[in-house]
mmCIF file of C-alpha atoms and ligand atoms in Angstrom:
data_model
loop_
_atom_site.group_PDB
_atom_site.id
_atom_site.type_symbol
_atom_site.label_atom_id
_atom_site.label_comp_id
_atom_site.label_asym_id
_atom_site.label_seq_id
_atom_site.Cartn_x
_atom_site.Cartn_y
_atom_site.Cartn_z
ATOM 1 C CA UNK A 17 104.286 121.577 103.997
ATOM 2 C CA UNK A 18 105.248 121.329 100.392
ATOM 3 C CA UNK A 19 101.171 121.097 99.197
ATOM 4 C CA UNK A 20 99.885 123.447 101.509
ATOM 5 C CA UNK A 21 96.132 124.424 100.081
ATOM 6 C CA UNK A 22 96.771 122.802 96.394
ATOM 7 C CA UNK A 23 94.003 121.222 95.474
ATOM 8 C CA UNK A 24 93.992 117.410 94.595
ATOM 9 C CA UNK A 25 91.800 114.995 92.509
ATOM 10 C CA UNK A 26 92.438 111.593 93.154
ATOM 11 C CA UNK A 27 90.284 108.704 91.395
ATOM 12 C CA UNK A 28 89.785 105.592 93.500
ATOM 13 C CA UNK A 29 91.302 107.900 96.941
ATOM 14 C CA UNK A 30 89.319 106.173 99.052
ATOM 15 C CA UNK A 31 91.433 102.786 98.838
ATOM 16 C CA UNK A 32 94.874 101.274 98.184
ATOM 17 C CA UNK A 33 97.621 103.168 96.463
ATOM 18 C CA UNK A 34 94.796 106.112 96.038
ATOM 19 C CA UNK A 35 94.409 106.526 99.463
ATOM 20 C CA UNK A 36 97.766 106.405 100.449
ATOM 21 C CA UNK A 37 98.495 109.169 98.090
ATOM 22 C CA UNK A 38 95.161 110.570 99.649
ATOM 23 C CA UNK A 39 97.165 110.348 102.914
ATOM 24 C CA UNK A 40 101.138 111.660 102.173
ATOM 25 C CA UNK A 41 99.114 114.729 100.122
ATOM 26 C CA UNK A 42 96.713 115.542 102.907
ATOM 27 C CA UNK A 43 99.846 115.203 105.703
ATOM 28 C CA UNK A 44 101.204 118.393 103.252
ATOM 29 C CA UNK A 45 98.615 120.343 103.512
ATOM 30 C CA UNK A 46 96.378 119.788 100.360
ATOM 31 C CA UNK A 47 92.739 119.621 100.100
ATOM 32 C CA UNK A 48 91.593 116.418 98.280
ATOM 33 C CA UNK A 49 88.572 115.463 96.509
ATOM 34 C CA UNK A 50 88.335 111.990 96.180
ATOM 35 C CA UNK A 51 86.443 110.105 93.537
ATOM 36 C CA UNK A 52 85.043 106.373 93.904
ATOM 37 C CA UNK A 53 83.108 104.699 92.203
ATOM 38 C CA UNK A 54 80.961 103.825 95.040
ATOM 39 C CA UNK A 55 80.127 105.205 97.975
ATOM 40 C CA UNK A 56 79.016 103.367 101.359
ATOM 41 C CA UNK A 57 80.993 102.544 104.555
ATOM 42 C CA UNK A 58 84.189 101.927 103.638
ATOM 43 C CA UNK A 59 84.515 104.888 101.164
ATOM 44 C CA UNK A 60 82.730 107.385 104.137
ATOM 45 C CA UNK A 61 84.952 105.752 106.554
ATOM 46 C CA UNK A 62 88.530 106.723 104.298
ATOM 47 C CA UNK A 63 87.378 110.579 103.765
ATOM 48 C CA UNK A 64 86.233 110.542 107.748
ATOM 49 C CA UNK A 65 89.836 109.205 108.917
ATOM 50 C CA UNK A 66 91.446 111.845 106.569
ATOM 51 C CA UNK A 67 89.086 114.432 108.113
ATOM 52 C CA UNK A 68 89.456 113.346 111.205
ATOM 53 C CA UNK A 69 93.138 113.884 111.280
ATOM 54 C CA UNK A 70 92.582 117.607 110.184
ATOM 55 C CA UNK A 71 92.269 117.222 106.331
ATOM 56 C CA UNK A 72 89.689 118.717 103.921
ATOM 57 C CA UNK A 73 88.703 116.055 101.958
ATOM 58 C CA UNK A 74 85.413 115.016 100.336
ATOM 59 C CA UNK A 75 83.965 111.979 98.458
ATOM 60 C CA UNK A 76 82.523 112.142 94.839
ATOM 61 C CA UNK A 77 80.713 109.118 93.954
ATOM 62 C CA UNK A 78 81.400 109.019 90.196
ATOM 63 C CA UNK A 79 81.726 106.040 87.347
ATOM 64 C CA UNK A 80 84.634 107.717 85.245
ATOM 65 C CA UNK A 81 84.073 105.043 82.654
ATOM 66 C CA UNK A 82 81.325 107.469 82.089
ATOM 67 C CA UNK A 83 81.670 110.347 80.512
ATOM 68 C CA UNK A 84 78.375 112.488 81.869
ATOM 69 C CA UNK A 85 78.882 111.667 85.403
ATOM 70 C CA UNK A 86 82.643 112.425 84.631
ATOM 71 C CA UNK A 87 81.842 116.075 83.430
ATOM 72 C CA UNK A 88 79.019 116.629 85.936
ATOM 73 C CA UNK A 89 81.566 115.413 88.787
ATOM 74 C CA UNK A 90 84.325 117.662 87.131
ATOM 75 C CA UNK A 91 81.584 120.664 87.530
ATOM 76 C CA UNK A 92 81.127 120.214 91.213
ATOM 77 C CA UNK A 93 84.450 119.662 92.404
ATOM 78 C CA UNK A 94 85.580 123.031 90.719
ATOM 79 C CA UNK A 95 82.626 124.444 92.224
ATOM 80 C CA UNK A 96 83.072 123.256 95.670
ATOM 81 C CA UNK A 97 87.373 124.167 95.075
ATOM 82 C CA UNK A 98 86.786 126.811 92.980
ATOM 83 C CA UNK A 99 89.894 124.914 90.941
ATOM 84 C CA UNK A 100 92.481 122.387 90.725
ATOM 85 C CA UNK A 101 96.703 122.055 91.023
ATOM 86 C CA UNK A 102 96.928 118.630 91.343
ATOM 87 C CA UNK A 103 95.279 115.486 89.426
ATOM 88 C CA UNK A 104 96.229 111.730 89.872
ATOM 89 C CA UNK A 105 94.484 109.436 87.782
ATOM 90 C CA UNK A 106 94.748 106.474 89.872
ATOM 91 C CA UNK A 107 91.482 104.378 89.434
ATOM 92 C CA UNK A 108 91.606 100.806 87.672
ATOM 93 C CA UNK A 109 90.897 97.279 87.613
ATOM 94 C CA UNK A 110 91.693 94.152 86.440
ATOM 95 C CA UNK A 111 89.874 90.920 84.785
ATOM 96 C CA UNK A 112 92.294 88.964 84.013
ATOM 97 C CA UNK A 113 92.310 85.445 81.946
ATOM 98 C CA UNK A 114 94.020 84.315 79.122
ATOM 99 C CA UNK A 115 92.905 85.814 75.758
ATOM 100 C CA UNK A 116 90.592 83.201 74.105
ATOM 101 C CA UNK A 117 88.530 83.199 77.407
ATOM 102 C CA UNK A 118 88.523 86.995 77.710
ATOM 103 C CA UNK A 119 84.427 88.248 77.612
ATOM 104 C CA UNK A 120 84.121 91.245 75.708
ATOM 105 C CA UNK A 121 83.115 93.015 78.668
ATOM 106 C CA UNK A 122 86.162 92.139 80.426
ATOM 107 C CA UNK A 123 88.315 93.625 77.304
ATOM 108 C CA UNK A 124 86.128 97.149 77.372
ATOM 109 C CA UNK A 125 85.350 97.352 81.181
ATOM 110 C CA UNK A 126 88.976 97.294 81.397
ATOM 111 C CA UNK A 127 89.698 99.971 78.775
ATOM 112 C CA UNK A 128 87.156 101.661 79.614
ATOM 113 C CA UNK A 129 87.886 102.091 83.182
ATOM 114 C CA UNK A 130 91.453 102.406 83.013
ATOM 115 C CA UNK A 131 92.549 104.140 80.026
ATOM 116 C CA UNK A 132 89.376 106.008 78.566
ATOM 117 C CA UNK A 133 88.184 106.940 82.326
ATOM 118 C CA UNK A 134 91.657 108.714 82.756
ATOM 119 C CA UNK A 135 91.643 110.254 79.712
ATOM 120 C CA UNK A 136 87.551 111.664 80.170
ATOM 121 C CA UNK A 137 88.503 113.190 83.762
ATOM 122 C CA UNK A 138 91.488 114.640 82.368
ATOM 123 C CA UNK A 139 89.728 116.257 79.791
ATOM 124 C CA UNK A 140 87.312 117.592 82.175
ATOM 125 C CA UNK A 141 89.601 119.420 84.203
ATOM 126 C CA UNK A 142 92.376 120.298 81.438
ATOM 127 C CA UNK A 143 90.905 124.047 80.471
ATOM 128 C CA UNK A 144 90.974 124.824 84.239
ATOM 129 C CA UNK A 145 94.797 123.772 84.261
ATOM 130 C CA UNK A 146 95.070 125.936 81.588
ATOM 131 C CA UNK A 147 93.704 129.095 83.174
ATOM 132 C CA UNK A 148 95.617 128.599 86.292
ATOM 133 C CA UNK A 149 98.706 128.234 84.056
ATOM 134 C CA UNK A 150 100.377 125.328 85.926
ATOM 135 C CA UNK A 151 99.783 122.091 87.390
ATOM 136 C CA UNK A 152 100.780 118.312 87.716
ATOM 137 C CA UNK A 153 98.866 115.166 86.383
ATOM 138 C CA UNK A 154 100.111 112.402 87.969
ATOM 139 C CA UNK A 155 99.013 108.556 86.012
ATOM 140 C CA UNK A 156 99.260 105.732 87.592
ATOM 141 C CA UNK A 157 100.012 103.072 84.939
ATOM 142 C CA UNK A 158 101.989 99.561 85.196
ATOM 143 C CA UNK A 159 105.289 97.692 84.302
ATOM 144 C CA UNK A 160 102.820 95.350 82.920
ATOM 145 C CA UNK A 161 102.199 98.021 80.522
ATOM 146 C CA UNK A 162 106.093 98.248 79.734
ATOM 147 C CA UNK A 163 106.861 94.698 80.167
ATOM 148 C CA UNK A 164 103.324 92.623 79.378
ATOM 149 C CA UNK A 165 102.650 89.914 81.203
ATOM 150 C CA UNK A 166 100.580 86.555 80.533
ATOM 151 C CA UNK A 167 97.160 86.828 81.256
ATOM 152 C CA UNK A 168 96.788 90.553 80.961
ATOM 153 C CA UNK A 169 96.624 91.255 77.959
ATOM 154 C CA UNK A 170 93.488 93.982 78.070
ATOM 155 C CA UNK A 171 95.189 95.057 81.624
ATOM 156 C CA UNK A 172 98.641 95.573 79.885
ATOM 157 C CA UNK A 173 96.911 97.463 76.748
ATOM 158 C CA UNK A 174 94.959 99.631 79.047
ATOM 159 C CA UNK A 175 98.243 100.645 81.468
ATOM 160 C CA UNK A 176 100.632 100.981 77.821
ATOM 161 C CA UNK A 177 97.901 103.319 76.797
ATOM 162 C CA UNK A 178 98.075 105.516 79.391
ATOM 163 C CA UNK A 179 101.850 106.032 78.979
ATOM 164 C CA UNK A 180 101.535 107.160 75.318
ATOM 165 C CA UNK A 181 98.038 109.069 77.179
ATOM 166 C CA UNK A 182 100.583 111.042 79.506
ATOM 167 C CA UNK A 183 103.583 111.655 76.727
ATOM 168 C CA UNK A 184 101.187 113.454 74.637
ATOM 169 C CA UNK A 185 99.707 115.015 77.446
ATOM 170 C CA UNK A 186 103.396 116.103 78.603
ATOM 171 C CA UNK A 187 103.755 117.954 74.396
ATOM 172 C CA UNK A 188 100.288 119.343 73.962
ATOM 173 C CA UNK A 189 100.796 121.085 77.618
ATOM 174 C CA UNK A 190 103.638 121.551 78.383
ATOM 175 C CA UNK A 191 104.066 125.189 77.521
ATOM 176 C CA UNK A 192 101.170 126.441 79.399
ATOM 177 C CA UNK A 193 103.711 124.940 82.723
ATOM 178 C CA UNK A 194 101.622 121.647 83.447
ATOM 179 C CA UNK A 195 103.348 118.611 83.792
ATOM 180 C CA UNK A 196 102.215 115.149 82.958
ATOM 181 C CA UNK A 197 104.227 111.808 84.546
ATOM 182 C CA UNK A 198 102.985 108.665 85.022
ATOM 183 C CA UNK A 199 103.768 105.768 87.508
ATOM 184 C CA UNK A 200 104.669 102.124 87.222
ATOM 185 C CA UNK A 201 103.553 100.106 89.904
ATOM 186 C CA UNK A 202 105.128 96.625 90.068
ATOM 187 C CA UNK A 203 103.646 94.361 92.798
ATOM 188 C CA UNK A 204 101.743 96.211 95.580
ATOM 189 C CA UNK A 205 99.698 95.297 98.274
ATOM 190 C CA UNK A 206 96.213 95.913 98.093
ATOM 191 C CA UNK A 207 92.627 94.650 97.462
ATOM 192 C CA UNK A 208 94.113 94.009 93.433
ATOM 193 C CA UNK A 209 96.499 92.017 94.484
ATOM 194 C CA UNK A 210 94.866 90.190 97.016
ATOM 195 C CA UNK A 211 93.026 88.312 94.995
ATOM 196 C CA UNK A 212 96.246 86.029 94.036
ATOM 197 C CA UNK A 213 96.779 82.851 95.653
ATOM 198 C CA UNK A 214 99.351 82.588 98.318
ATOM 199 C CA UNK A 215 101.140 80.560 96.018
ATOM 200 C CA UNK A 216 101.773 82.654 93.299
ATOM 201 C CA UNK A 217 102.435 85.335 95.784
ATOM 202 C CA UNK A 218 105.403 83.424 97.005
ATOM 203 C CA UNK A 219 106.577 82.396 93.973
ATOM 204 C CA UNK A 220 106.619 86.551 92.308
ATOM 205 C CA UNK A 221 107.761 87.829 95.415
ATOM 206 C CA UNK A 222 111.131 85.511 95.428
ATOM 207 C CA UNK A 223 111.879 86.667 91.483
ATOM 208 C CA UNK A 224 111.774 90.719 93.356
ATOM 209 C CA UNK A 225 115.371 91.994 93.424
ATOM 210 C CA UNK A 226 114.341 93.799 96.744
ATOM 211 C CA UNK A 227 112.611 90.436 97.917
ATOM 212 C CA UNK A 228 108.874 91.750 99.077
ATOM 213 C CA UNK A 229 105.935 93.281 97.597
ATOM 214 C CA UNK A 230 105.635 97.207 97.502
ATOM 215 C CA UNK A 231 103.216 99.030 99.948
ATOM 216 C CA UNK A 232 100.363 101.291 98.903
ATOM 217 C CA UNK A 233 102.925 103.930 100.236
ATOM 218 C CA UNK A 234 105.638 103.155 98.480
ATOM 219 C CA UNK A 235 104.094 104.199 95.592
ATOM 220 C CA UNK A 236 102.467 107.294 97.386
ATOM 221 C CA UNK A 237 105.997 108.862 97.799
ATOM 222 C CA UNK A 238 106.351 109.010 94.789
ATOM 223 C CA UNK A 239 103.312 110.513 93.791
ATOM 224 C CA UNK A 240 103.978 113.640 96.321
ATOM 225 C CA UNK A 241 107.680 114.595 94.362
ATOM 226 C CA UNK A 242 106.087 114.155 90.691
ATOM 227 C CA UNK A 243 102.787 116.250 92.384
ATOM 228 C CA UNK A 244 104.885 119.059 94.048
ATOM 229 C CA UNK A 245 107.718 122.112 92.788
ATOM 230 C CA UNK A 246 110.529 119.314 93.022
ATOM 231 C CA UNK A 247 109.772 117.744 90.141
ATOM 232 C CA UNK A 248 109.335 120.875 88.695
ATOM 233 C CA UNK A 249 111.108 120.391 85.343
ATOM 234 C CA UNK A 250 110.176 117.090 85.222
ATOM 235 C CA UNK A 251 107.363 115.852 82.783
ATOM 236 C CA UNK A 252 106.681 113.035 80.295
ATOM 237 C CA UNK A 253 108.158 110.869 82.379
ATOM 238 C CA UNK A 254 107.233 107.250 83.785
ATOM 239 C CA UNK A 255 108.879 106.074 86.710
ATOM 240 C CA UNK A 256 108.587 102.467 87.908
ATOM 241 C CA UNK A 257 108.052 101.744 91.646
ATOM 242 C CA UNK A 258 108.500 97.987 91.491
ATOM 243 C CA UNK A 259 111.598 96.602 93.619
ATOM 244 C CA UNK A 260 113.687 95.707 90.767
ATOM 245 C CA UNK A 261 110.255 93.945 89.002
ATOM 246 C CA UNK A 262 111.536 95.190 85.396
ATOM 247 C CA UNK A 263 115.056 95.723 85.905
HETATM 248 P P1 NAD B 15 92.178 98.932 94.358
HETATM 249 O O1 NAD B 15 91.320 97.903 93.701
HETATM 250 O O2 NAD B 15 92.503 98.818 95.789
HETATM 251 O O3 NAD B 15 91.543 100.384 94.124
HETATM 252 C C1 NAD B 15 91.034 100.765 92.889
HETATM 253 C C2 NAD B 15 90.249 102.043 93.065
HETATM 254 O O4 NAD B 15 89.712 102.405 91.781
HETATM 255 C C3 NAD B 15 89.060 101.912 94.011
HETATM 256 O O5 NAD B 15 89.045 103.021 94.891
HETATM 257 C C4 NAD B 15 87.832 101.994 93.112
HETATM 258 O O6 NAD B 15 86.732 102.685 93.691
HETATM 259 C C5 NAD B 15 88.364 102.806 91.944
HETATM 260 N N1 NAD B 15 87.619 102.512 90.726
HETATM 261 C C6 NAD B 15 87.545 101.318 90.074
HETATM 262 N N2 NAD B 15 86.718 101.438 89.023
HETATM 263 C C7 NAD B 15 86.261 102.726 89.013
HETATM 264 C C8 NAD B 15 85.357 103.437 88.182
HETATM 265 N N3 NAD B 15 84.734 102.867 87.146
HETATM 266 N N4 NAD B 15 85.108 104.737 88.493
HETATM 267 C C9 NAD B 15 85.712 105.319 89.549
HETATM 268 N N5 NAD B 15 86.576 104.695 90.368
HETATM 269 C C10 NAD B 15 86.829 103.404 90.089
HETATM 270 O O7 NAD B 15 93.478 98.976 93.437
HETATM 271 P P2 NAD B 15 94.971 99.513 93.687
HETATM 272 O O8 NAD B 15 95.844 98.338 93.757
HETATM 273 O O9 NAD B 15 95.009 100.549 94.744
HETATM 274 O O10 NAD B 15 95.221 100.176 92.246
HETATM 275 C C11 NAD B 15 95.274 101.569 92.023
HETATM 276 C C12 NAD B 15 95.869 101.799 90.629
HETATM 277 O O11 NAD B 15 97.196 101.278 90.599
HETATM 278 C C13 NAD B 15 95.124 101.090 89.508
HETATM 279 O O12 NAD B 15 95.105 101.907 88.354
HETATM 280 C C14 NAD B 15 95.958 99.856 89.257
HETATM 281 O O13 NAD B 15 95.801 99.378 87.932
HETATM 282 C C15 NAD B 15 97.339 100.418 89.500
HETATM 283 N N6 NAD B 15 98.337 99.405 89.801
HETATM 284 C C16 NAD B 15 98.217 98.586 90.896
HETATM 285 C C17 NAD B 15 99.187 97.628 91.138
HETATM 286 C C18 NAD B 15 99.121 96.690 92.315
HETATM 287 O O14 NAD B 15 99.959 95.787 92.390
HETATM 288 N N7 NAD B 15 98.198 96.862 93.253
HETATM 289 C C19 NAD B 15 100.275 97.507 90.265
HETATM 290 C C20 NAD B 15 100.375 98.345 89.182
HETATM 291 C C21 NAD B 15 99.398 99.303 88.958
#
C-alpha cells in the first residue's frame, strides 16, 4: 500500500471528488481526517462507510472560511494524529451568475471559501510540514481558473488564485522536501455539477474530446500519484483532469 499510515487532511472528504480521494487514500492504507463544513447524516454516514471498510478516518466539522475554527481544527487533528504527510485542499463552491447580478456575498463567500479557506488551513498545518521535513499539498483548483468561463467570474478568480497559491507554495517550500501541485478538474460529476440543467449537460458533454463527464474518481487517481513517493520530484505543478476540456 503506497500510503500505508500517512496521515491525510482532506477538506470537504465527506462528498464528491473529496471523498473519492477519501476513498483511493484510505484503500492505501492512510488515516484521514476529514473536514466538512457540516456535520449530520450524510457527513457521519461517509466517515462510517470508510470505517466500516477498515479505515481510520474521522470527521471535523469546521468552516475554513474561518480562520479560528480553522486553527482550532488544525490543533485537534495534530493532536488526535500527532501530525500530518498529506494535505488536499479540496473544499469549494460555486454561485454563479453573470457579473452585474453577482451579490457581494456571492463574490467573497466564494473567495473566501475557496481560495482564502485553502490558504488559512494550509497555514495552519505548514510549521508541522516543516518539522517532519517532507510532505505533499495537493489543491484542487479548475480549468475554469486557466481557461475562464462565462458566468464565473468570482469562481474562475478564486480557482486562478489557488494556482499562483500552490506555485509559491511549491518556492517558499520546496527545500524543506514538501511538494505543492494542484489539480484541474474539468467537468465532474457531483452535487456541483448537478445543479445544471440536463440541457446544458448535453450540450458541454458533446464539446468533451473524450465524450462524457469525469467521475469523482477520476480525479481521485490523480490525487493518490501527486500525494505519494511517485511524484516525488514533482511540485509546482497543475495537472488538468478534464477529458480534453482545455486542450
Ligand atoms: P461538492 O459540492 O460535492 O463538495 C464540496 C465539499 O466542500 C463539501 O464536502 C462541503 O462540505 C465542502 N465545503 C464547502 N464549503 C465549505 C466550507 N466553508 N468549509 C468547509 N468545507 C466546505 O463539490 P465537488 O464537485 O466535489 O468539488 C470539490 C472541489 O473540486 C471544489 O473545490 C470544486 O471547486 C472543485 N472542482 C469541481 C469540479 C466539478 O465539476 N465538480 C470541477 C472543477 C473543480
Amino acid at each position: 500500500m503506497t500510503l500505508n499510515g500517512k496521515i491525510a487532511v482532506i477538506t470537504g472528504g465527506t462528498r464528491g471528488i473529496g471523498y473519492a480521494v477519501a476513498k483511493k487514500f484510505a484503500e492505501q492504507g492512510a488515516r484521514l481526517a476529514l473536514i466538512a463544513a457540516h456535520g449530520g447524516e450524510r457527513a457521519e454516514e461517509a466517515v462510517k462507510k470508510l470505517t466500516d471498510d477498515g479505515a481510520e478516518a474521522r470527521l471535523y466539522v469546521c468552516n475554513i472560511a474561518e480562520p479560528s475554527e480553522v486553527s482550532e481544527t488544525a490543533e485537534k487533528i495534530l493532536a488526535d494524529f500527532g501530525g500530518i504527510d498529506i494535505l488536499v485542499n479540496n473544499a469549494g463552491i460555486t454561485r454563479d451568475n453573470l457579473l452585474p447580478s453577482l451579490s457581494t456575498d456571492d463574490i467573497s463567500d466564494v473567495i473566501d471559501v475557496n481560495l482564502k479557506g485553502a490558504i488559512y488551513v494550509t497555514r495552519a498545518f505548514i510549521r508541522t510540514f516543516v518539522r517532519r521535513k517532507a510532505g505533499s499539498i495537493i489543491n484542487i483548483s479548475s480549468v475554469v481558473g486557466m481557461m475562464g468561463n462565462k458566468g464565473q467570474t468570482n469562481y474562475a478568480a478564486s480557482k486562478a488564485g489557488i494556482i499562483g497559491f500552490t506555485k509559491s507554495l511549491a518556492k517558499e517550500y520546496g527545500r524543506r522536501n514538501i511538494r505543492c501541485n494542484a489539480i484541474a478538474p474539468g467537468y465532474i460529476a457531483t452535487d456541483m455539477t448537478a445543479a445544471l440543467s440536463p440541457e446544458v449537460t448535453e450540450e458541454l458533454t458533446k464539446q468533451l474530446p473524450l465524450g462524457r463527464l469525469g467521475t469523482p474518481e477520476d480525479v481521485a487517481e490523480l490525487a493518490l500519484f501527486l500525494a505519494g513517493d511517485a511524484s516525488g520530484y514533482i511540485t509546482g505543478e497543475v495537472i488538468k483532469v478534464d477529458g480534453g476540456m482545455y486542450v
